[in-house]
Coordinates of C-alpha atoms (C1' of nucleotides) in Angstrom, one line a residue:
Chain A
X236 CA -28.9 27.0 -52.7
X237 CA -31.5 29.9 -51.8
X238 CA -31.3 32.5 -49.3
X239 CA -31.6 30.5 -45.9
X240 CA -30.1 30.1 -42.9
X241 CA -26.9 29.1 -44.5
X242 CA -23.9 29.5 -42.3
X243 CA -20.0 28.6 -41.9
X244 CA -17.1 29.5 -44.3
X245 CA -17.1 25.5 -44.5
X246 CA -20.2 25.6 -46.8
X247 CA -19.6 28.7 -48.1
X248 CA -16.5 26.6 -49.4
X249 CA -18.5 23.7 -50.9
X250 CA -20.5 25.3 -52.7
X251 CA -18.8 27.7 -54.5
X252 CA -16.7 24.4 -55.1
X253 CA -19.6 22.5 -56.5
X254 CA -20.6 25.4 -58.6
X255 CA -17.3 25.2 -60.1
X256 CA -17.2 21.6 -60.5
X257 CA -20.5 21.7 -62.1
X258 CA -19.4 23.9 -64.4
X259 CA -21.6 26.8 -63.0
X260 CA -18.8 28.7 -63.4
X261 CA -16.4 27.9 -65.8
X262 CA -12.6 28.4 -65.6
X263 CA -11.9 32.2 -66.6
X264 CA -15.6 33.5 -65.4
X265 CA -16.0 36.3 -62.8
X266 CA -17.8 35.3 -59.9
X267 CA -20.1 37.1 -58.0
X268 CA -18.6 39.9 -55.4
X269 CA -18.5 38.9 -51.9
X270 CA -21.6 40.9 -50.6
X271 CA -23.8 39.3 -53.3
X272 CA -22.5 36.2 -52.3
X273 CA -23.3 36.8 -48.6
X274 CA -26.2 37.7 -49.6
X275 CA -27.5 35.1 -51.4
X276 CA -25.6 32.2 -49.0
X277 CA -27.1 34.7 -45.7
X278 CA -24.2 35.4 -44.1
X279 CA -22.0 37.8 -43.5
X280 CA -18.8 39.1 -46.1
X281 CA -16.2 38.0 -43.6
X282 CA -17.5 34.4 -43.7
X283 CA -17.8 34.8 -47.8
X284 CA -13.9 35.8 -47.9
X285 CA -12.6 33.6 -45.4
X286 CA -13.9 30.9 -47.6
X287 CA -13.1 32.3 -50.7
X288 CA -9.2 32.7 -49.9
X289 CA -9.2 29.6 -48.8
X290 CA -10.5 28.4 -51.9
X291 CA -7.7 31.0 -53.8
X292 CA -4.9 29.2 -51.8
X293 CA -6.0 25.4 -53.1
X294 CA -5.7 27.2 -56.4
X295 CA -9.3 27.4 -57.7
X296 CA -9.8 31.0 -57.6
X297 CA -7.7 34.0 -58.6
X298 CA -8.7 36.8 -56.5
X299 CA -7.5 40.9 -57.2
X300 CA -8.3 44.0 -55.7
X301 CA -11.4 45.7 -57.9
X302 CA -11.1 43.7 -60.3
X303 CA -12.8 40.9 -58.7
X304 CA -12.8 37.3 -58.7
X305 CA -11.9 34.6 -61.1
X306 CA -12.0 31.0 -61.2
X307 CA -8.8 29.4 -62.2
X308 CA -8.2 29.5 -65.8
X309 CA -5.4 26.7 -65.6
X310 CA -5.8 25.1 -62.2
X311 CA -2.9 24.5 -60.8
X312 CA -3.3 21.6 -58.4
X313 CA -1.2 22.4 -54.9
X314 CA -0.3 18.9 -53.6
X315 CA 0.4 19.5 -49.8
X316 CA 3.9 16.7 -49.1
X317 CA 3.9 15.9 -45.7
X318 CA 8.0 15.3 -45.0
X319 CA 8.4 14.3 -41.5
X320 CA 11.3 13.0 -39.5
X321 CA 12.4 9.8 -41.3
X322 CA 11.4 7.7 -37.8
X323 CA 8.4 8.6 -37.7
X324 CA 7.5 7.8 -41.6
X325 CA 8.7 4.6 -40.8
X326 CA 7.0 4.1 -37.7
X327 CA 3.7 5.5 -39.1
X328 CA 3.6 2.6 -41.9
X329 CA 3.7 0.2 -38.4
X330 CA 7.1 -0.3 -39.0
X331 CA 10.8 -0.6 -36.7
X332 CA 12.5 1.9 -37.1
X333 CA 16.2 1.4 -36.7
X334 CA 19.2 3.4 -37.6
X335 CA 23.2 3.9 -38.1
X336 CA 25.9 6.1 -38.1
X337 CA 27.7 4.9 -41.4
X338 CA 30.3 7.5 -41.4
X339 CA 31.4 11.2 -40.1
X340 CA 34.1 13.4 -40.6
X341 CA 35.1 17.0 -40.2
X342 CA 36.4 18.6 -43.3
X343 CA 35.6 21.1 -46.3
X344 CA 33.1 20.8 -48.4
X345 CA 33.2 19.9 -51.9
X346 CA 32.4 21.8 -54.9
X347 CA 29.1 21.5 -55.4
X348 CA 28.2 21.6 -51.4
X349 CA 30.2 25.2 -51.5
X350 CA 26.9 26.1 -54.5
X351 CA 24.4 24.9 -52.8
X352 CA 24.5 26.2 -49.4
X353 CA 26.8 29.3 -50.6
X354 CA 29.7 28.9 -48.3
X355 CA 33.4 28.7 -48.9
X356 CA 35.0 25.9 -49.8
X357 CA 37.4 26.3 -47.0
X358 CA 34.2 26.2 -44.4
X359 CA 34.6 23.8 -41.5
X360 CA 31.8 21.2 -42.0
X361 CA 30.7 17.8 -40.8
X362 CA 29.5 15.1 -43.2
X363 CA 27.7 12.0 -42.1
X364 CA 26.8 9.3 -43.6
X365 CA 24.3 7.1 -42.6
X366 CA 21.6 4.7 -43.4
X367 CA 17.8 4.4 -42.0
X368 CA 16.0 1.0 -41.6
X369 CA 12.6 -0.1 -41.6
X370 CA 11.9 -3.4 -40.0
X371 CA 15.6 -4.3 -40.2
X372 CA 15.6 -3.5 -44.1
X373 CA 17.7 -0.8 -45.7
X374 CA 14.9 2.3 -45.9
X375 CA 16.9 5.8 -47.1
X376 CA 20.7 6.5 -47.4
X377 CA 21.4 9.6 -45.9
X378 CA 24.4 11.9 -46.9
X379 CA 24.6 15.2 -45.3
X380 CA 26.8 18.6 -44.7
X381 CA 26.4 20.6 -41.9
X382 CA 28.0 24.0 -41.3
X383 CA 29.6 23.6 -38.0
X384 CA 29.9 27.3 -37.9
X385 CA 26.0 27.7 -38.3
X386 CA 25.2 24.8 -35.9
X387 CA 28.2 24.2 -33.4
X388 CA 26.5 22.2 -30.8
X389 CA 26.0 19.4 -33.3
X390 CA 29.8 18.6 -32.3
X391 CA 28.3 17.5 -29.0
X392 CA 25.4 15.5 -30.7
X393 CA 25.8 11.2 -30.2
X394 CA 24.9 10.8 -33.8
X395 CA 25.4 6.9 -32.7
X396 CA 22.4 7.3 -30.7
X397 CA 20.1 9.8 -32.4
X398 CA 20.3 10.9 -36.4
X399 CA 21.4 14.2 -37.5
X400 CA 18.0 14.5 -39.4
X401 CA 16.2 14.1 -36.1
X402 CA 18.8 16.2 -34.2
X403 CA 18.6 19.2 -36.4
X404 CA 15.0 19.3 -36.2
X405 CA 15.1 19.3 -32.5
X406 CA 17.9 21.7 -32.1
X407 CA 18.5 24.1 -35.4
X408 CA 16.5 26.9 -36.0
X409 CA 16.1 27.3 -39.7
X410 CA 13.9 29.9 -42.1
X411 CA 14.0 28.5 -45.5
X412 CA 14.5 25.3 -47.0
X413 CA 14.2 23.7 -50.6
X414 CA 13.5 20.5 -51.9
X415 CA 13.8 18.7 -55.1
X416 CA 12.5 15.2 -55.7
X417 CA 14.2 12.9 -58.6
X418 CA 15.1 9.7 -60.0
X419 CA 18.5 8.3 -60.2
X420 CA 20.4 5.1 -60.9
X421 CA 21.7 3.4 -57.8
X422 CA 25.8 3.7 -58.0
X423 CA 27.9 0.7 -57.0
X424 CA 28.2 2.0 -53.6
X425 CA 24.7 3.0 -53.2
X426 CA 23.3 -0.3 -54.2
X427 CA 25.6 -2.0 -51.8
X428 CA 24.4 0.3 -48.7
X429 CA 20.8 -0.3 -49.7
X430 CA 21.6 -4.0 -50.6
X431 CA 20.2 -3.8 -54.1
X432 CA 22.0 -3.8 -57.4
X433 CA 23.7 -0.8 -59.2
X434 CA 21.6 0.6 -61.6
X435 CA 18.5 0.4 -59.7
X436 CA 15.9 3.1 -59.9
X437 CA 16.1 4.8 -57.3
X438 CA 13.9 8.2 -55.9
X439 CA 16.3 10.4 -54.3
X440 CA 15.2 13.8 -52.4
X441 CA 17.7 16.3 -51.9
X442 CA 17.2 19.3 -49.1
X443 CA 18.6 22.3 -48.7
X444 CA 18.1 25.1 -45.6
X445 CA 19.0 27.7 -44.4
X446 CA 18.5 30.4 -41.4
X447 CA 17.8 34.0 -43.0
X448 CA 21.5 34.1 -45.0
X449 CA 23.0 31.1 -43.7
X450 CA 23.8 27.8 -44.9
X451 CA 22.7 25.2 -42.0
X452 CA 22.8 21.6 -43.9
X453 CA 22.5 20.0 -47.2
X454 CA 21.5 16.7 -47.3
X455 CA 20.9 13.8 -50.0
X456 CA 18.1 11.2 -48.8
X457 CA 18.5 8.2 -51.5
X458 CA 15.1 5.9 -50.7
X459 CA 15.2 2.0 -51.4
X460 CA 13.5 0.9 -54.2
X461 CA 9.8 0.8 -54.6
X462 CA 9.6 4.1 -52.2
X463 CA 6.4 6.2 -53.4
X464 CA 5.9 9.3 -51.9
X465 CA 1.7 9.8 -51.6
X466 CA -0.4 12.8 -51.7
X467 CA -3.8 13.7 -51.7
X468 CA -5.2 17.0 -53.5
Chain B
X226 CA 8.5 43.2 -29.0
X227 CA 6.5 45.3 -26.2
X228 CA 3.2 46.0 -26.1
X229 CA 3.1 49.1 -28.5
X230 CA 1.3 49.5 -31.8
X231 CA 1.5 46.2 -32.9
X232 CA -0.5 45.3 -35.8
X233 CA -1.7 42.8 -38.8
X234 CA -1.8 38.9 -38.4
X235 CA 1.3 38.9 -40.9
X236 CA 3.3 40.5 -38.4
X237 CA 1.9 38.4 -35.3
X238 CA 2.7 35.6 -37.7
X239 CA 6.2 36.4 -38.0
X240 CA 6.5 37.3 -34.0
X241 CA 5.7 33.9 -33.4
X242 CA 7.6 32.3 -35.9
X243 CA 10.7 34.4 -34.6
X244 CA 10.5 33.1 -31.0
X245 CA 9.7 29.0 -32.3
X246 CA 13.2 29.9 -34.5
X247 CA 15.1 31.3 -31.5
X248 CA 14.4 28.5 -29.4
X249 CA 12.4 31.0 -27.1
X250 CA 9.7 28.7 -27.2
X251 CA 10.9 25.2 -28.0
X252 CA 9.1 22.1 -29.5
X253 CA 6.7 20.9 -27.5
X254 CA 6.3 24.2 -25.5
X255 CA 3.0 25.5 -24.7
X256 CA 2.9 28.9 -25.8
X257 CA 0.6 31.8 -24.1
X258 CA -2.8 31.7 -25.6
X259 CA -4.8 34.0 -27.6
X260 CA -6.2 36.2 -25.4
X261 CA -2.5 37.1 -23.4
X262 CA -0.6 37.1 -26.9
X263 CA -3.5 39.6 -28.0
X264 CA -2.8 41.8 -25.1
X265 CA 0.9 41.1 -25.2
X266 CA 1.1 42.0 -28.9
X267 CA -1.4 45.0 -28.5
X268 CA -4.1 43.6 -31.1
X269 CA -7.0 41.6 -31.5
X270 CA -7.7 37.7 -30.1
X271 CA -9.6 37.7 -34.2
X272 CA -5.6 38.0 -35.4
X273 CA -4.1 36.2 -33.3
X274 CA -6.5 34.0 -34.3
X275 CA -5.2 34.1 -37.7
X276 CA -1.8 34.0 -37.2
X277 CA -1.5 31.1 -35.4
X278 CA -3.7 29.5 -37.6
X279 CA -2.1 30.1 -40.6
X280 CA 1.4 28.5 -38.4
X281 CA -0.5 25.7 -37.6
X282 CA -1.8 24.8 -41.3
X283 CA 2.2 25.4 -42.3
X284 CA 3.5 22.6 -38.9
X285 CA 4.5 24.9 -37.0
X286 CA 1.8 24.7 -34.3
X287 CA -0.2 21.9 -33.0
X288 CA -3.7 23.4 -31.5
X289 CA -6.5 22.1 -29.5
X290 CA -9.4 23.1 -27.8
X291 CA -9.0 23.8 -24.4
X292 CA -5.6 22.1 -24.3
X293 CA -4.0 25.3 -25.9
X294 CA -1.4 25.9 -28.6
X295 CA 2.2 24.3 -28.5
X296 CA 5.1 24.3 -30.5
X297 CA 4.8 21.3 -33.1
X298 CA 7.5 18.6 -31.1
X299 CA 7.9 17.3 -34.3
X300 CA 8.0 19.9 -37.2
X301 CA 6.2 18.3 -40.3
X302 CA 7.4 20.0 -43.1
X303 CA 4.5 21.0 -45.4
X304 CA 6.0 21.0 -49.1
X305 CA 4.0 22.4 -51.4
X306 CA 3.8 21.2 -54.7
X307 CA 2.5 22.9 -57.9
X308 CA 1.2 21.1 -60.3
X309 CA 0.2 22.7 -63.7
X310 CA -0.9 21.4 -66.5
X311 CA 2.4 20.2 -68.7
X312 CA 2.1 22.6 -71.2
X313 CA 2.5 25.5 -68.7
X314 CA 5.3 23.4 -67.0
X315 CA 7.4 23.4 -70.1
X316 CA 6.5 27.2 -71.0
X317 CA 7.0 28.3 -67.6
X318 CA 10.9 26.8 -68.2
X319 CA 11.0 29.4 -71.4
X320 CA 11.4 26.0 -73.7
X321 CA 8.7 25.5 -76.7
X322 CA 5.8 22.9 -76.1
X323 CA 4.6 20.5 -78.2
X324 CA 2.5 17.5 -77.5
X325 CA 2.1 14.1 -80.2
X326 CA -1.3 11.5 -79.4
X327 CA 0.6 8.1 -80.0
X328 CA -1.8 5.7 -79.5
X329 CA -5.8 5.7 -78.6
X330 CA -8.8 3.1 -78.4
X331 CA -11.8 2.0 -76.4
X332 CA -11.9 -0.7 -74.7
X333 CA -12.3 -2.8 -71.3
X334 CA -9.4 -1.6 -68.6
X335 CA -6.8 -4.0 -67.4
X336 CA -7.1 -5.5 -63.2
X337 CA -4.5 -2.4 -62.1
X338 CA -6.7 0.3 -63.5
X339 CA -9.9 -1.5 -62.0
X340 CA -8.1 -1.3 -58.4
X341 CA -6.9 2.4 -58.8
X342 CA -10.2 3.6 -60.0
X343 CA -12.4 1.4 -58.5
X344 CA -14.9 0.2 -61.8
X345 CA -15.1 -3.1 -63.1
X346 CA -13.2 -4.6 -65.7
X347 CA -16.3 -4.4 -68.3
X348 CA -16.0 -0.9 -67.8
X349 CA -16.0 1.3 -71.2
X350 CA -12.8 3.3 -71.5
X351 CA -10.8 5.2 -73.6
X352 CA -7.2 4.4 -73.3
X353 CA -4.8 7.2 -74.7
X354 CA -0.9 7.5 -74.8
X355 CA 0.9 10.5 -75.8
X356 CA 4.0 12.3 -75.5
X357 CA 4.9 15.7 -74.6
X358 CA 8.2 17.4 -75.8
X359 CA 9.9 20.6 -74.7
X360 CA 12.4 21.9 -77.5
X361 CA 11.5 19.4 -79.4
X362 CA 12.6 16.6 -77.2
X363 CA 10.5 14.3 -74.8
X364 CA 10.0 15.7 -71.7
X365 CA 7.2 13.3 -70.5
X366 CA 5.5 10.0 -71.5
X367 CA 1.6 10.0 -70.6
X368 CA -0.3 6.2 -70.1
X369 CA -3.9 7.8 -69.1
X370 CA -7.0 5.9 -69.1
X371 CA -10.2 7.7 -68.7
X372 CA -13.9 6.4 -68.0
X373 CA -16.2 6.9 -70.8
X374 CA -19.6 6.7 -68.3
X375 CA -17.7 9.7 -66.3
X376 CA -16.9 11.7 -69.1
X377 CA -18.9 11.3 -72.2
X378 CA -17.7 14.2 -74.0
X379 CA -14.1 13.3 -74.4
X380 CA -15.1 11.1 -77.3
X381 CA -16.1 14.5 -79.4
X382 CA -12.6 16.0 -78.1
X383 CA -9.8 16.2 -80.7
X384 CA -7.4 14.7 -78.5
X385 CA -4.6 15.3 -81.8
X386 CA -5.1 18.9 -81.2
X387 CA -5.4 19.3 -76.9
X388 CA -3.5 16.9 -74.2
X389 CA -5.9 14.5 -72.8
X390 CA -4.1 15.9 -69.6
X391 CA -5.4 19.6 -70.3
X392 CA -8.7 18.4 -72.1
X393 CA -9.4 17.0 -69.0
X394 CA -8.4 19.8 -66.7
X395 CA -10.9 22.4 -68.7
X396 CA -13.6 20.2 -69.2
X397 CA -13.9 16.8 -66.8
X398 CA -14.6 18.1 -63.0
X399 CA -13.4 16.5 -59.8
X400 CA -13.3 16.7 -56.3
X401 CA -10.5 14.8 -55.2
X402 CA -7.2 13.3 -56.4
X403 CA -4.2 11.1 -55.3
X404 CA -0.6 11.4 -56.6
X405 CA 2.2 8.9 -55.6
X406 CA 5.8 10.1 -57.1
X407 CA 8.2 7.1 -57.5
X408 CA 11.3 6.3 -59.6
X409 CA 11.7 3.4 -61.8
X410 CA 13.4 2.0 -64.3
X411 CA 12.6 2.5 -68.3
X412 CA 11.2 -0.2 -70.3
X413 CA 12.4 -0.7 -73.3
X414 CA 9.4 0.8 -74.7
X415 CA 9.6 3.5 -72.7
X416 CA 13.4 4.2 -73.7
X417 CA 12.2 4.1 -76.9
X418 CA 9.8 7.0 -76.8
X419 CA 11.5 8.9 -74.4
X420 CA 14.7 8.6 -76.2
X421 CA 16.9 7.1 -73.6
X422 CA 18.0 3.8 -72.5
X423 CA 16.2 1.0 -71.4
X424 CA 17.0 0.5 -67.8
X425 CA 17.5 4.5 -67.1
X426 CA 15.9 6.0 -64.1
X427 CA 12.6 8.2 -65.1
X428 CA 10.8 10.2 -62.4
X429 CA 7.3 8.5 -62.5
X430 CA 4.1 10.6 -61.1
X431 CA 0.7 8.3 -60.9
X432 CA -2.3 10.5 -60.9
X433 CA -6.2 9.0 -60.0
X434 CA -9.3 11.9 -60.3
X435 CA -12.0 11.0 -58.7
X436 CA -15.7 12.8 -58.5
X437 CA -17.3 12.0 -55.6
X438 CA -16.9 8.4 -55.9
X439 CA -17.1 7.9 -59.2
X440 CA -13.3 7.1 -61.2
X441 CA -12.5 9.7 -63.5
X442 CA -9.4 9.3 -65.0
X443 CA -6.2 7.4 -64.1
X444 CA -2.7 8.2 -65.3
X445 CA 0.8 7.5 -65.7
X446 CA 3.2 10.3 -66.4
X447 CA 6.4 9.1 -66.7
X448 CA 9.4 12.1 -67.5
X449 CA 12.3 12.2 -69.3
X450 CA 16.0 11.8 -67.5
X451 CA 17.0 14.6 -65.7
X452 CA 13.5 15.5 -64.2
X453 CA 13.4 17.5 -60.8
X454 CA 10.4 18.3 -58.9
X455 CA 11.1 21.3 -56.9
X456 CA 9.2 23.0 -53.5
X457 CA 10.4 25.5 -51.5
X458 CA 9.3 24.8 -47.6
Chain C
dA223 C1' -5.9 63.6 -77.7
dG224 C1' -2.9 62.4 -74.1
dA225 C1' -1.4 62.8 -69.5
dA226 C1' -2.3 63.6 -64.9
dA227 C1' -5.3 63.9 -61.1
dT228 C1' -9.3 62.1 -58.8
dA229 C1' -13.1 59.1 -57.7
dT230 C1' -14.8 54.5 -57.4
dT231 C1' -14.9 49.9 -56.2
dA232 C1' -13.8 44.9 -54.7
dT233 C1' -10.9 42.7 -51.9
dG234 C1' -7.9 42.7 -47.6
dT235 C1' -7.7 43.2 -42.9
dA236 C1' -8.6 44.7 -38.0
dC237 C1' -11.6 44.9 -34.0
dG238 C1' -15.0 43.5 -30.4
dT239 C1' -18.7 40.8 -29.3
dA240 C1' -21.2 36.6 -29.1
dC241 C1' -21.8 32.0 -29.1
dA242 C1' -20.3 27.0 -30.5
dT243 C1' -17.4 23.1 -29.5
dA244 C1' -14.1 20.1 -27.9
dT245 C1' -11.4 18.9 -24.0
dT246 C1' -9.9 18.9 -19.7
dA247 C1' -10.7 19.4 -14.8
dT248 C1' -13.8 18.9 -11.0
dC249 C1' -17.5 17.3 -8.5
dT250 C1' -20.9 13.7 -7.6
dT251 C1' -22.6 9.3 -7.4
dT252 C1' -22.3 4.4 -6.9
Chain D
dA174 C1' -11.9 3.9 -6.3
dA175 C1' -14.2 3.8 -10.6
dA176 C1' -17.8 5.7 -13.3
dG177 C1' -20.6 9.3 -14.6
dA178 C1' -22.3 14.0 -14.6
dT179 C1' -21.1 18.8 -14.5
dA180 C1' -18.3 22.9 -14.8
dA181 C1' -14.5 25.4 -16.7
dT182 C1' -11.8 26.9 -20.5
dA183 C1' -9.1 27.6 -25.0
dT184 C1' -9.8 27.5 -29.5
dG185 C1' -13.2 27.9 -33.6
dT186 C1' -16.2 30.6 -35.9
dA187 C1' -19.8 34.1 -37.2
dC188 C1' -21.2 38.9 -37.6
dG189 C1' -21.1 43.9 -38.5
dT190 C1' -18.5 47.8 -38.8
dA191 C1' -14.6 50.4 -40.1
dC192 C1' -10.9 51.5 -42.6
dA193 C1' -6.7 50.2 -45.9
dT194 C1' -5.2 49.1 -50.4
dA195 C1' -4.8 48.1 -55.1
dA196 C1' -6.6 48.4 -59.4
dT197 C1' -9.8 50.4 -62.5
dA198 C1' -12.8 54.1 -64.3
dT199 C1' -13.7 58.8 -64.7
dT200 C1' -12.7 63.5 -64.8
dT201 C1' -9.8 67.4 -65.3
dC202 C1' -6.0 69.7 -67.2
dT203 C1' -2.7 70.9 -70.7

DNA sequence: AGAAATATTATGTACGTACATATTATCTTT
DNA sequence: AAAGATAATATGTACGTACATAATATTTCT
């Protein structure tokens, strides 16, 4: 790459990329500082950084103040999950979506609900139950808390009608969230809901969130077997 | 917020997100674009610019040319996933690594490795299993297969000494990957190494390198019971 | 020598201008 | 009215300058 008309962060990107992939620079090594960049790509800094902390966000560069920049000595690959609302998942493979209500109530959480969204365990909550198909088959198992004092209006939700993943999308504001993603044997219950047998593998994703300080919902999403979750990096 | 001192893309940034969490602007909204937030906001259109940018790489915004910015009707939740290499996983839980090559040869690749890869089945590669323990225990079963014509040099590696995993991650570029995250259900093999039962559910993660189009490396990592995969969203 | 103050430096960010590009909206032609 | 050409417009990006900030290097002080 010599000193000509090169332009746009886009290229700027790819070929500090392919220097790195090449070995050019090797994991550890300080790379060249973003005027001598510019000015052997010709173009300006901005255009050097912009593509550079892009670069540092995928995880290829460490960047500090003064003391210059680095490519990754362990890259850590950042696979970007895309977790959209369970219909459109569904509909996106070109499948029907189709859903019900298995079960609601209004009571107080349980133990471990109280931990993980760090209420009381005499809050007033509604758990649902309910189960998400995909061309008629059994696709997740949903079991979920909401706080009813962080979200009232859900009381005036028809979660016949629409699911109370989709509806708190739509209609609760939230900050934070977490997510963990694991494997677990289907109970008897389970398997009978997603009309396979107990003991089944089964990859279950469990999500937490909150607004600021407060609990909104806790949810379980148990998948039917042979659910892989894809991502490019 | 009036239209005083207002500064920094961060802040703009947080702004935004503020009024998509209040409900101020709803999903689906169009919200003012970049020149009236500028002058609303008392800063540049440049960071703006960046702002909503950034919102729109993290789903909050959808954006288009001429059509304008609007609130993402459907929030797609960007999970981020970290993936180090193993070794730094285990440290980074404060438990002792250690890592055991089970198994190694060269030879032609089985049909599945072919299709995930795309090389033929004459193809010369080194198959490798190993395990990797935290505290002494297994914490993850590795299947890996790896093209020899892609990555010469692995055949002077001391693959006793260094994971094929971080061999690979030091030494073997690559452009671009695919990870699918499943659960399934032990072997009885695979009981046996990981010191479980056969039948248990293991979180599996199926890993395929490629550079450019050439096949790199293809791998099975299959971990021990118990195994969460966290993100924060 | 060791600590504290100061200078230096590479990245981080803001700003204003200019132009590119993708879409949409409008006007013209058939 | 449908199709095609043209104008309008919001975002996308590049550039150069200016200053902020964090970390390091150097100097000064005790």
């Amino acid at each position: 790459m010599n000193s000509l008309e090169q332009q746009s962060w886009q290229s700027v990107h790819d070929e500090v990329l392919r220097r790195i992939h090449t070995r050019e620079w090797k994991p550890g090594d300080l790379i060249p500082k973003e005027v001598e960049l510019a000015e052997q790509l010709g173009c300006a800094r901005a255009t050097v950084n912009r593509a550079l902390r892009e670069l540092a966000s995928e995880g290829f560069l460490d960047r500090r103040r003064k003391a210059g920049t680095r490519v990754a000595a362990h890259p850590v690959r950042r696979a970007k999950l895309d977790i959209p609302v369970i219909r459109l998942e569904i509909e996106g493979r070109g499948q029907k979506y189709a859903y019900g209500l298995l079960f609601s109530e209004r009571r107080t959480p349980p133990p471990e609900i109280c931990a993980n969204l760090g209420v009381t365990a005499e809050s007033d909550m509604l758990h649902i139950t309910s189960l998400h198909l995909a061309d008629g088959k059994p696709f997740m198992f949903e079991d979920r808390w909401v706080s009813i004092a962080a979200t009232p209006t859900i009381l005036d939700a028809d979660l016949e009608k629409i699911s109370a993943n989709e509806w708190l999308v739509l209609h609760a504001p939230y900050t934070r969230g977490d997510i963990y993603f694991s494997a677990v044997n289907a109970s008897a219950a389970e398997a009978k809901v997603l009309r396979t047998d107990p003991g089944t593998s089964l990859f279950l994703m469990e999500r937490t969130t909150w607004e600021n300080q407060t609990g909104i919902t806790s949810a379980r999403l148990l998948f039917a077997p042979g659910y892989r979750k894809h991502s490019a990096i």
